[in-house]
Coordinates of C-alpha atoms and ligand atoms in Angstrom, one line a residue:
M179 CA 22.0 55.0 5.1
K180 CA 20.5 51.6 4.8
P181 CA 23.2 49.1 6.0
S182 CA 24.2 46.9 3.0
T183 CA 23.2 43.2 2.9
V184 CA 25.8 40.5 1.7
N185 CA 24.5 39.6 -2.0
T186 CA 20.9 38.8 -1.4
G187 CA 21.1 37.8 -5.2
A188 CA 22.7 34.7 -4.3
E189 CA 19.8 34.1 -1.9
I190 CA 17.7 33.9 -5.0
R191 CA 19.9 32.0 -7.2
R192 CA 20.2 29.0 -5.2
F193 CA 20.2 25.5 -6.3
P194 CA 18.0 22.7 -4.8
D195 CA 19.2 21.1 -1.5
G196 CA 21.5 17.9 -2.1
F197 CA 22.7 19.4 -5.3
Q198 CA 26.3 18.1 -5.9
W199 CA 29.0 20.3 -6.5
G200 CA 31.7 18.1 -8.2
V201 CA 34.8 18.3 -10.1
A202 CA 35.7 15.8 -12.9
T203 CA 39.0 14.4 -14.3
S204 CA 40.0 11.4 -16.6
S205 CA 42.6 8.5 -16.3
Y206 CA 45.0 9.3 -19.1
Q207 CA 44.8 13.1 -18.4
I208 CA 46.0 13.1 -15.1
E209 CA 47.1 9.5 -13.8
G210 CA 50.7 9.0 -15.4
A211 CA 52.4 6.0 -14.1
W212 CA 51.4 4.5 -17.7
D213 CA 53.2 1.3 -17.3
E214 CA 53.4 0.7 -13.6
D215 CA 52.4 -1.9 -11.5
G216 CA 51.2 -4.2 -14.3
K217 CA 49.3 -1.7 -16.4
G218 CA 48.9 -2.6 -20.1
P219 CA 49.3 0.0 -22.8
S220 CA 46.0 2.0 -24.1
I221 CA 45.5 3.4 -27.6
W222 CA 46.2 6.7 -25.9
D223 CA 49.6 5.8 -25.0
T224 CA 50.3 4.4 -28.6
Y225 CA 48.7 7.5 -30.3
A226 CA 50.4 9.9 -28.1
H227 CA 53.6 8.1 -28.3
T228 CA 53.6 8.6 -32.3
P229 CA 55.4 12.0 -33.0
G230 CA 53.2 14.7 -34.8
N231 CA 49.9 13.4 -33.4
I232 CA 49.8 15.6 -30.2
H233 CA 50.7 19.3 -29.9
N234 CA 54.6 19.5 -28.9
D235 CA 54.6 15.7 -28.8
D236 CA 53.4 15.8 -25.3
N237 CA 52.0 12.5 -23.6
G238 CA 50.4 11.4 -20.7
D239 CA 53.3 9.2 -19.3
V240 CA 53.6 11.1 -16.4
A241 CA 50.8 13.9 -16.8
N242 CA 50.1 15.0 -13.0
D243 CA 51.3 11.9 -11.5
H244 CA 48.0 11.8 -9.8
Y245 CA 48.6 8.0 -9.3
H246 CA 51.3 8.7 -6.6
R247 CA 49.8 12.0 -5.7
H248 CA 46.0 11.1 -5.0
H249 CA 46.1 12.1 -1.6
E250 CA 47.2 15.5 -2.1
D251 CA 44.8 15.8 -4.6
V252 CA 42.0 14.7 -2.6
D253 CA 43.0 17.1 0.0
L254 CA 42.8 19.9 -2.9
M255 CA 39.4 18.9 -3.8
R256 CA 38.1 19.2 -0.4
D257 CA 39.6 22.1 0.4
I258 CA 37.9 23.9 -2.9
G259 CA 34.5 22.5 -1.4
A260 CA 33.7 19.9 -4.1
T261 CA 31.1 17.4 -2.8
A262 CA 31.6 14.9 -5.6
Y263 CA 34.5 13.6 -7.8
R264 CA 34.2 12.1 -11.2
F265 CA 37.0 10.2 -12.3
S266 CA 37.8 7.3 -14.6
V267 CA 38.9 4.0 -14.2
A268 CA 41.6 3.1 -16.8
W269 CA 40.6 -0.1 -18.3
P270 CA 44.1 -1.3 -19.0
R271 CA 45.2 -0.7 -15.5
V272 CA 42.6 -3.3 -14.4
F273 CA 42.7 -5.7 -17.3
P274 CA 45.9 -5.0 -19.1
D275 CA 45.1 -7.1 -22.1
G276 CA 41.5 -5.7 -21.9
A277 CA 39.9 -9.2 -20.5
G278 CA 41.2 -12.0 -19.1
A279 CA 42.9 -12.1 -15.7
P280 CA 42.5 -8.9 -13.5
N281 CA 45.5 -6.7 -12.5
R282 CA 45.1 -6.7 -8.8
A283 CA 47.3 -3.8 -8.3
G284 CA 45.4 -1.7 -10.8
I285 CA 42.3 -2.0 -8.9
D286 CA 43.7 -1.8 -5.6
F287 CA 44.7 1.8 -6.8
Y288 CA 41.0 2.8 -7.0
D289 CA 40.2 1.3 -4.1
R290 CA 42.6 3.5 -2.5
L291 CA 41.2 6.6 -4.1
V292 CA 37.7 5.9 -3.2
D293 CA 38.6 5.3 0.5
A294 CA 40.3 8.7 0.6
L295 CA 37.4 10.3 -1.1
L296 CA 35.0 9.0 1.5
A297 CA 37.1 9.9 4.3
A298 CA 37.5 13.4 2.8
G299 CA 33.7 13.6 2.7
I300 CA 33.6 13.4 -1.3
E301 CA 31.1 11.4 -3.2
P302 CA 32.9 9.1 -5.5
Y303 CA 31.3 9.0 -9.3
A304 CA 33.3 6.4 -11.6
T305 CA 33.4 6.9 -15.3
L306 CA 34.4 3.4 -16.9
Y307 CA 35.5 4.6 -20.3
H308 CA 37.0 7.8 -20.7
W309 CA 38.8 6.6 -24.1
D310 CA 42.0 4.9 -23.0
L311 CA 40.9 1.4 -24.8
P312 CA 43.4 -1.4 -24.1
Q313 CA 46.0 -1.7 -27.1
T314 CA 45.4 -5.3 -27.2
L315 CA 41.8 -4.9 -28.1
Q316 CA 42.6 -2.7 -30.6
D317 CA 45.3 -5.1 -32.3
E318 CA 43.3 -8.2 -31.8
V319 CA 39.7 -7.4 -32.9
G320 CA 39.9 -3.7 -34.1
G321 CA 38.6 -2.0 -31.0
W322 CA 35.1 -0.7 -31.3
Q323 CA 35.0 -2.2 -34.7
S324 CA 34.0 -5.3 -33.3
K325 CA 31.5 -6.3 -31.0
D326 CA 33.9 -8.3 -28.9
T327 CA 35.0 -5.1 -27.5
A328 CA 31.4 -4.3 -26.3
K329 CA 31.3 -7.7 -24.5
A330 CA 34.7 -7.2 -22.9
F331 CA 33.7 -3.8 -22.1
A332 CA 30.8 -5.1 -19.9
D333 CA 32.8 -7.8 -18.4
Y334 CA 35.4 -5.1 -17.0
A335 CA 32.4 -2.9 -15.8
G336 CA 30.8 -5.8 -14.0
Y337 CA 34.3 -6.6 -12.3
V338 CA 34.7 -2.8 -11.4
S339 CA 31.4 -2.6 -9.8
G340 CA 31.7 -5.9 -8.1
R341 CA 34.8 -4.7 -6.6
L342 CA 34.1 -1.0 -5.7
G343 CA 30.3 -1.2 -5.7
D344 CA 30.1 -1.3 -1.8
R345 CA 31.5 2.3 -1.7
V346 CA 30.9 3.9 -5.3
K347 CA 27.1 4.0 -5.9
H348 CA 27.1 6.0 -9.1
Y349 CA 28.6 4.9 -12.4
F350 CA 28.8 6.6 -15.7
T351 CA 29.4 3.7 -18.4
I352 CA 31.0 5.6 -21.3
N353 CA 32.1 9.3 -21.8
E354 CA 31.5 11.4 -25.2
F355 CA 30.6 9.0 -27.6
A356 CA 31.2 11.2 -30.4
S357 CA 34.6 12.2 -29.5
F358 CA 36.2 8.9 -29.6
V359 CA 34.3 7.2 -32.0
E360 CA 34.1 10.1 -34.9
G361 CA 37.4 11.2 -33.7
G362 CA 39.2 8.3 -33.3
Y363 CA 37.7 6.3 -36.3
Q364 CA 37.2 9.0 -38.9
G365 CA 38.5 12.3 -37.8
V366 CA 38.6 15.5 -39.9
D367 CA 40.7 17.0 -42.5
V368 CA 41.2 20.7 -42.2
K369 CA 42.7 23.3 -43.9
V370 CA 45.3 25.4 -42.6
G371 CA 46.0 28.3 -44.4
G372 CA 47.2 27.8 -48.2
D373 CA 46.5 24.3 -49.6
E374 CA 48.2 22.8 -46.6
I375 CA 45.5 20.2 -44.8
V376 CA 45.9 18.6 -41.5
H377 CA 44.0 15.4 -40.4
L378 CA 42.7 15.9 -36.9
G379 CA 42.0 12.9 -35.0
A380 CA 42.1 10.8 -31.8
A381 CA 43.3 7.5 -30.8
P382 CA 43.4 5.1 -32.5
G383 CA 43.9 7.5 -35.4
L384 CA 41.6 5.3 -38.4
R385 CA 39.9 6.9 -41.1
L386 CA 36.7 4.8 -41.8
S387 CA 34.0 5.5 -44.1
D388 CA 30.6 6.8 -43.0
S389 CA 29.1 3.5 -43.2
E390 CA 31.9 1.7 -41.2
L391 CA 31.5 4.5 -38.6
K392 CA 28.1 3.8 -38.2
Q393 CA 28.8 0.2 -37.2
V394 CA 31.3 1.5 -34.5
R395 CA 28.7 3.8 -33.2
H396 CA 26.5 0.7 -32.7
H397 CA 29.0 -1.1 -31.0
A398 CA 29.6 1.6 -28.6
V399 CA 26.0 2.2 -27.7
L400 CA 25.7 -1.6 -27.2
G401 CA 28.7 -1.7 -25.0
H402 CA 27.0 0.8 -22.8
G403 CA 23.7 -1.2 -22.5
M404 CA 25.8 -4.4 -22.0
A405 CA 27.8 -2.6 -19.4
V406 CA 24.4 -1.3 -17.6
Q407 CA 23.2 -5.0 -17.5
A408 CA 26.6 -6.1 -15.9
I409 CA 26.9 -3.5 -13.3
R410 CA 23.3 -4.5 -12.3
A411 CA 24.1 -8.0 -12.3
H412 CA 27.7 -7.6 -10.0
G413 CA 26.9 -4.2 -8.1
P414 CA 24.9 -4.0 -5.0
A415 CA 21.1 -3.1 -5.1
G416 CA 20.6 0.5 -5.7
T417 CA 23.3 1.4 -7.7
K418 CA 23.0 4.1 -10.1
I419 CA 23.9 4.2 -13.8
G420 CA 24.0 6.4 -16.4
F421 CA 26.1 7.7 -19.5
A422 CA 28.1 10.9 -20.1
D423 CA 27.6 12.4 -23.5
N424 CA 28.4 15.6 -25.1
I425 CA 24.9 16.1 -26.5
R426 CA 24.8 18.5 -29.5
V427 CA 22.5 21.0 -28.5
A428 CA 20.4 23.0 -31.0
V429 CA 19.8 26.2 -29.4
P430 CA 16.7 28.2 -30.0
T431 CA 17.3 31.9 -30.7
I432 CA 13.8 32.8 -29.3
D433 CA 12.0 31.1 -26.4
T434 CA 8.6 30.7 -28.1
P435 CA 7.0 27.2 -28.4
D436 CA 7.6 27.0 -32.1
H437 CA 11.2 27.7 -31.9
V438 CA 11.6 25.4 -29.1
A439 CA 10.0 22.8 -30.9
A440 CA 12.3 23.3 -33.7
A441 CA 15.3 23.0 -31.4
E442 CA 13.7 19.7 -30.1
R443 CA 13.6 18.1 -33.5
A444 CA 16.9 19.3 -34.3
T445 CA 18.5 17.8 -31.0
R446 CA 16.5 14.5 -31.4
A447 CA 17.9 14.1 -35.1
R448 CA 21.3 15.5 -34.6
N449 CA 22.4 12.9 -31.6
A450 CA 20.5 9.9 -33.5
G451 CA 23.1 7.4 -33.5
F452 CA 23.9 7.8 -29.5
M453 CA 21.7 9.6 -27.0
T454 CA 18.3 9.1 -29.2
V455 CA 19.0 5.3 -29.6
M456 CA 20.1 5.0 -26.2
L457 CA 16.8 6.7 -24.7
E458 CA 14.4 5.6 -27.3
G459 CA 15.5 2.2 -28.3
R460 CA 15.2 2.7 -32.1
Y461 CA 17.1 4.6 -34.6
T462 CA 15.4 7.2 -36.5
D463 CA 14.3 6.5 -40.2
E464 CA 16.5 9.4 -41.2
Y465 CA 19.5 7.9 -39.5
L466 CA 18.9 4.6 -41.0
A467 CA 18.7 6.0 -44.4
E468 CA 21.7 8.0 -44.2
A469 CA 25.0 6.5 -45.7
G470 CA 22.9 4.6 -48.2
G471 CA 21.2 2.6 -45.9
R472 CA 24.2 0.3 -45.7
S473 CA 24.4 0.2 -41.7
P474 CA 24.4 -0.3 -39.0
V475 CA 23.5 -4.1 -38.7
F476 CA 21.6 -4.7 -35.8
T477 CA 18.8 -6.9 -34.2
D478 CA 15.8 -5.7 -32.1
E479 CA 17.2 -7.7 -28.9
E480 CA 20.6 -5.5 -29.3
L481 CA 18.0 -2.4 -29.3
G482 CA 16.6 -3.7 -26.1
I483 CA 19.9 -3.7 -24.6
I484 CA 21.1 -0.4 -25.9
A485 CA 17.9 1.3 -24.2
E486 CA 18.3 -0.4 -20.9
P487 CA 16.6 1.9 -18.3
L488 CA 19.0 4.4 -16.9
D489 CA 18.7 6.2 -13.4
F490 CA 20.3 9.3 -15.1
V491 CA 21.5 10.8 -17.8
G492 CA 25.0 12.8 -17.9
L493 CA 25.6 15.8 -20.4
N494 CA 28.9 17.1 -21.0
V495 CA 28.0 20.6 -22.0
Y496 CA 30.5 23.2 -23.3
K497 CA 29.0 25.0 -26.1
P498 CA 25.9 25.4 -28.4
G499 CA 25.8 22.8 -31.0
W500 CA 24.4 25.3 -33.4
Y501 CA 21.2 27.6 -33.6
V502 CA 17.9 26.7 -35.3
E503 CA 14.6 28.5 -36.1
P504 CA 11.5 26.8 -37.0
S505 CA 10.7 26.0 -40.7
D506 CA 7.5 24.8 -42.7
E507 CA 9.3 22.4 -44.8
A508 CA 10.9 18.9 -43.4
P509 CA 12.6 18.3 -41.2
G510 CA 10.8 21.2 -39.3
Y511 CA 13.8 23.2 -38.5
R512 CA 16.4 25.0 -40.3
D513 CA 19.9 25.8 -39.1
I514 CA 21.1 29.2 -38.7
P515 CA 24.8 30.4 -39.6
I516 CA 27.0 31.2 -36.7
N517 CA 28.4 35.0 -37.2
A518 CA 32.0 35.5 -37.9
S519 CA 32.1 37.7 -34.7
H520 CA 30.4 35.3 -32.4
P521 CA 32.6 35.4 -29.0
R522 CA 34.7 32.1 -28.3
M523 CA 36.8 31.0 -25.2
Q524 CA 40.2 30.1 -25.8
S525 CA 39.7 26.6 -27.6
S526 CA 39.1 27.2 -31.3
W527 CA 36.1 24.9 -31.0
H528 CA 34.7 26.8 -27.9
L529 CA 32.0 29.1 -29.1
L530 CA 30.6 30.9 -25.9
D531 CA 26.9 30.9 -25.0
P532 CA 26.1 30.2 -21.0
E533 CA 22.5 29.7 -22.3
V534 CA 23.4 26.1 -23.5
L535 CA 23.5 25.1 -19.7
Y536 CA 19.7 26.0 -19.8
W537 CA 19.0 24.5 -23.1
A538 CA 20.8 21.3 -22.7
P539 CA 18.8 19.8 -19.7
R540 CA 15.6 21.4 -20.8
L541 CA 15.5 20.0 -24.2
V542 CA 16.6 16.7 -22.5
Q543 CA 13.7 16.7 -20.0
N544 CA 11.2 17.9 -22.8
L545 CA 12.3 15.0 -25.2
W546 CA 13.1 12.3 -23.1
N547 CA 12.0 13.0 -19.3
P548 CA 15.1 11.2 -17.4
P549 CA 14.8 10.6 -13.8
S550 CA 17.8 12.6 -13.0
I551 CA 20.3 14.9 -15.0
Y552 CA 23.7 15.6 -14.3
I553 CA 25.7 18.1 -15.9
T554 CA 28.9 15.8 -16.1
E555 CA 31.3 18.3 -17.7
N556 CA 31.4 22.1 -18.1
G557 CA 34.4 24.3 -18.3
C558 CA 36.8 26.2 -20.5
G559 CA 40.5 26.3 -21.3
A560 CA 42.6 29.5 -20.6
S561 CA 46.0 30.5 -20.7
D562 CA 46.5 30.8 -17.2
V563 CA 49.9 32.0 -15.8
M564 CA 51.1 32.4 -12.1
A565 CA 51.3 36.1 -11.6
H566 CA 54.5 38.0 -9.4
D567 CA 52.4 37.4 -6.4
G568 CA 52.1 33.6 -7.0
R569 CA 48.4 33.8 -7.7
I570 CA 46.4 32.6 -10.6
Y571 CA 43.9 35.4 -11.9
D572 CA 41.5 33.3 -14.3
S573 CA 39.0 35.9 -14.5
D574 CA 37.7 34.8 -17.9
R575 CA 37.1 31.5 -16.2
V576 CA 35.3 33.0 -13.2
M577 CA 33.0 34.9 -15.8
F578 CA 32.2 31.9 -17.7
L579 CA 31.3 29.7 -14.6
R580 CA 29.2 32.5 -13.1
A581 CA 27.4 32.7 -16.3
C582 CA 26.9 29.0 -17.0
L583 CA 25.9 28.4 -13.5
G584 CA 23.5 31.3 -13.6
Q585 CA 21.6 29.5 -16.4
L586 CA 21.8 26.0 -14.8
Q587 CA 20.0 27.6 -12.0
R588 CA 17.4 28.9 -14.1
A589 CA 16.6 25.2 -15.3
T590 CA 16.6 23.9 -11.9
S591 CA 14.4 26.9 -10.6
E592 CA 12.0 25.7 -13.2
G593 CA 11.6 22.2 -12.1
V594 CA 14.5 20.2 -14.3
P595 CA 15.6 17.6 -12.3
V596 CA 19.3 18.6 -12.3
H597 CA 20.9 17.0 -9.4
G598 CA 24.6 18.0 -9.7
Y599 CA 27.3 19.7 -11.6
F600 CA 30.8 18.4 -12.4
L601 CA 33.2 21.0 -13.4
W602 CA 35.9 20.1 -15.9
S603 CA 38.7 19.8 -14.3
A604 CA 39.8 19.5 -10.8
Q605 CA 43.4 20.5 -12.1
D606 CA 45.1 21.7 -15.4
N607 CA 46.1 18.3 -17.0
F608 CA 47.0 16.7 -20.5
E609 CA 44.4 18.3 -22.8
W610 CA 44.4 15.5 -25.7
M611 CA 45.4 17.0 -28.9
D612 CA 46.6 20.2 -27.2
G613 CA 49.0 18.5 -24.9
Y614 CA 49.8 20.5 -22.0
G615 CA 49.2 23.9 -23.7
N616 CA 45.5 24.5 -22.7
R617 CA 44.6 24.7 -19.1
F618 CA 41.0 23.7 -17.8
G619 CA 41.7 23.3 -14.0
L620 CA 40.5 25.1 -10.9
V621 CA 44.0 24.1 -9.7
Y622 CA 47.1 25.3 -11.6
V623 CA 49.6 22.7 -12.1
D624 CA 53.4 23.5 -12.8
F625 CA 54.2 20.6 -15.3
D626 CA 58.0 21.0 -14.4
T627 CA 57.7 20.5 -10.6
L628 CA 54.0 19.2 -10.5
E629 CA 53.4 21.9 -8.0
R630 CA 49.5 22.5 -7.4
T631 CA 48.1 26.1 -6.7
P632 CA 44.6 26.7 -6.6
K633 CA 43.3 29.5 -9.1
L634 CA 40.8 32.4 -8.3
S635 CA 38.2 30.5 -9.9
A636 CA 38.8 28.0 -7.1
S637 CA 38.1 30.5 -4.4
W638 CA 34.7 31.4 -6.6
F639 CA 34.2 27.7 -6.8
R640 CA 34.5 27.0 -2.9
E641 CA 31.9 30.1 -2.3
A642 CA 29.4 28.7 -4.8
A643 CA 29.6 25.4 -3.1
R644 CA 29.4 26.6 0.1
R645 CA 26.3 28.6 -0.6
N646 CA 24.6 26.1 -3.1
A647 CA 24.2 29.2 -5.1
V648 CA 25.6 31.3 -7.9
V649 CA 27.7 33.8 -6.2
Ligands
BGC740 C1 36.5 15.7 -22.5 C2 37.7 15.9 -21.6 C3 38.4 17.3 -22.4 C4 37.5 18.3 -22.3 C5 37.8 19.7 -22.8 C6 35.9 16.8 -23.0 O1 35.6 16.6 -24.4 O2 35.7 14.7 -22.1 O3 38.1 14.8 -21.5 O4 39.4 17.3 -21.6 O5 36.2 17.9 -23.1 O6 38.3 19.7 -23.9

C-alpha cells in the first residue's frame, strides 16, 4: 500500500510568503477600565449605560478587562500563532474631551501594549476610530454632524502616530463607516412580530433624515482624509495608512465577464458615500442626485483630501451584500432576491457565502486597483459552550474559516494583492447590540471569572498560520 502523505492539499492551498495571520479586536469591546486613569466617557459608554439599548443591558465597563490583562492576552495571541494584531486606540483615553491636552496615562497604555506585542514577535496594526467617540465632542459639536469632529480626529491621529510611530508602522484610520454613521445617526425600525416595531441603532442613537445623514457621511470620509494627512505629517516616513471598511459586496452568481461587470457596477454604486469617494475623489452622479440633491455640501478641496492616496485598503468581509445579474436597462445590473432558505451563521444578519472572501478583494482590485489589500475582519458569532472536558468545540467556526480562507487563497493565487487576514476576533468580547450573548472569539472568555480558554478554532488557526495555508 502507498504510504499516506500529510495533507498535500495544504501545499497547493498556500498563501504568498509574508502573508500576515492576524487577529483583531477593538477598544470598547475588550478594554474595560472605562473611567480609569483619566479616560473620558465615550458615546458608547453613554449609549450602553442607557437601559434598553443593549441586550441584557450589558456594557463595556469591564468587558474582558484587557486594560489590566493585556500581557496575558498578548501571550495567548502568540500561542495561537498570530503574526499581527489589529487593535483600536480609544480616542477618549488619549484625549478625554476629544481635543486639548492629551492624557499621558492613556497613551502610555498603548505604549506598553505595543512593546509587549513586539516582544512577542507580533506586528501591531492600529485602528484609530472604532466608534468610541469622546462624549464631549457629541455634546458640544454634534459629533460627526460637524466638521469640527473631523478636524479633532485628525489632530488626535497625528498625535498617536507621533507617539507610537517609531514602533507602529500600519494604521487604519476609521473602522466601518456605514456601521457607525447609518447605525448611529439614523438606525432602522424593524417589525418584530405583530405590530411591534423596535428601533435598532448604535451610539449616539440619533434619527437623522437621509439628507442630514449624507452630510454625516461626508464628514466621516473627510475625517479619514485629514487623518491620513496628519499621520503623514507626524509619523515617520514609510508609515503605511489605509481604512478598514465593511464594503457592501455585490456577488455575481455566475463567473462570466458580463456578470462580473454587473457586480462591479453595483459594488461601485452601493459604496458611493464611502469607499468609492475615498478611492476616486468624486461622488457619483447617482449619489449626488439622491435625497433630492440637497446634500452633501462639499468643496473640491475636500474631495482632494478625502482621496489622499493610500498604502492599502482594509476590507471587513463577513457576508455577501446581495446577488446581482446583468441587465440591459440602467444601471446595468439587477438585484436578485435572496432565497428564504439561504444558510446563515448564528447572527441574524450573517448570510453565509464564503465566496465573498474571493469576490470582495477581486472586485476591489478590478475597480480601484489599490497597491495592497488586507482583510481587516472576517469571522462568525457562535453559541460556544465549554464541554465537560473543558474544551470548546466550535466546529461551525472551523467550517466557516476553512471555507472563507479557501476562497481568499483562490484570490491570492490569481494575483489579487491581499497581504494579510485579521480574524474577528482574538477573543470573545462585548458584541455591540448583542452584549455578551454572541461569541466571536478564537479564545473563549468566561465573563464571570474572565478566565480565557482557546477554542478548537484556535488550534485550526495556529496550524494554518504555521503552514501559511488552508488546512
Ligand atoms: C465590527 C466589530 C463587530 C463585528 C461582529 C464588525 O462590524 O467592526 O466591531 O464586533 O463586526 O459583529
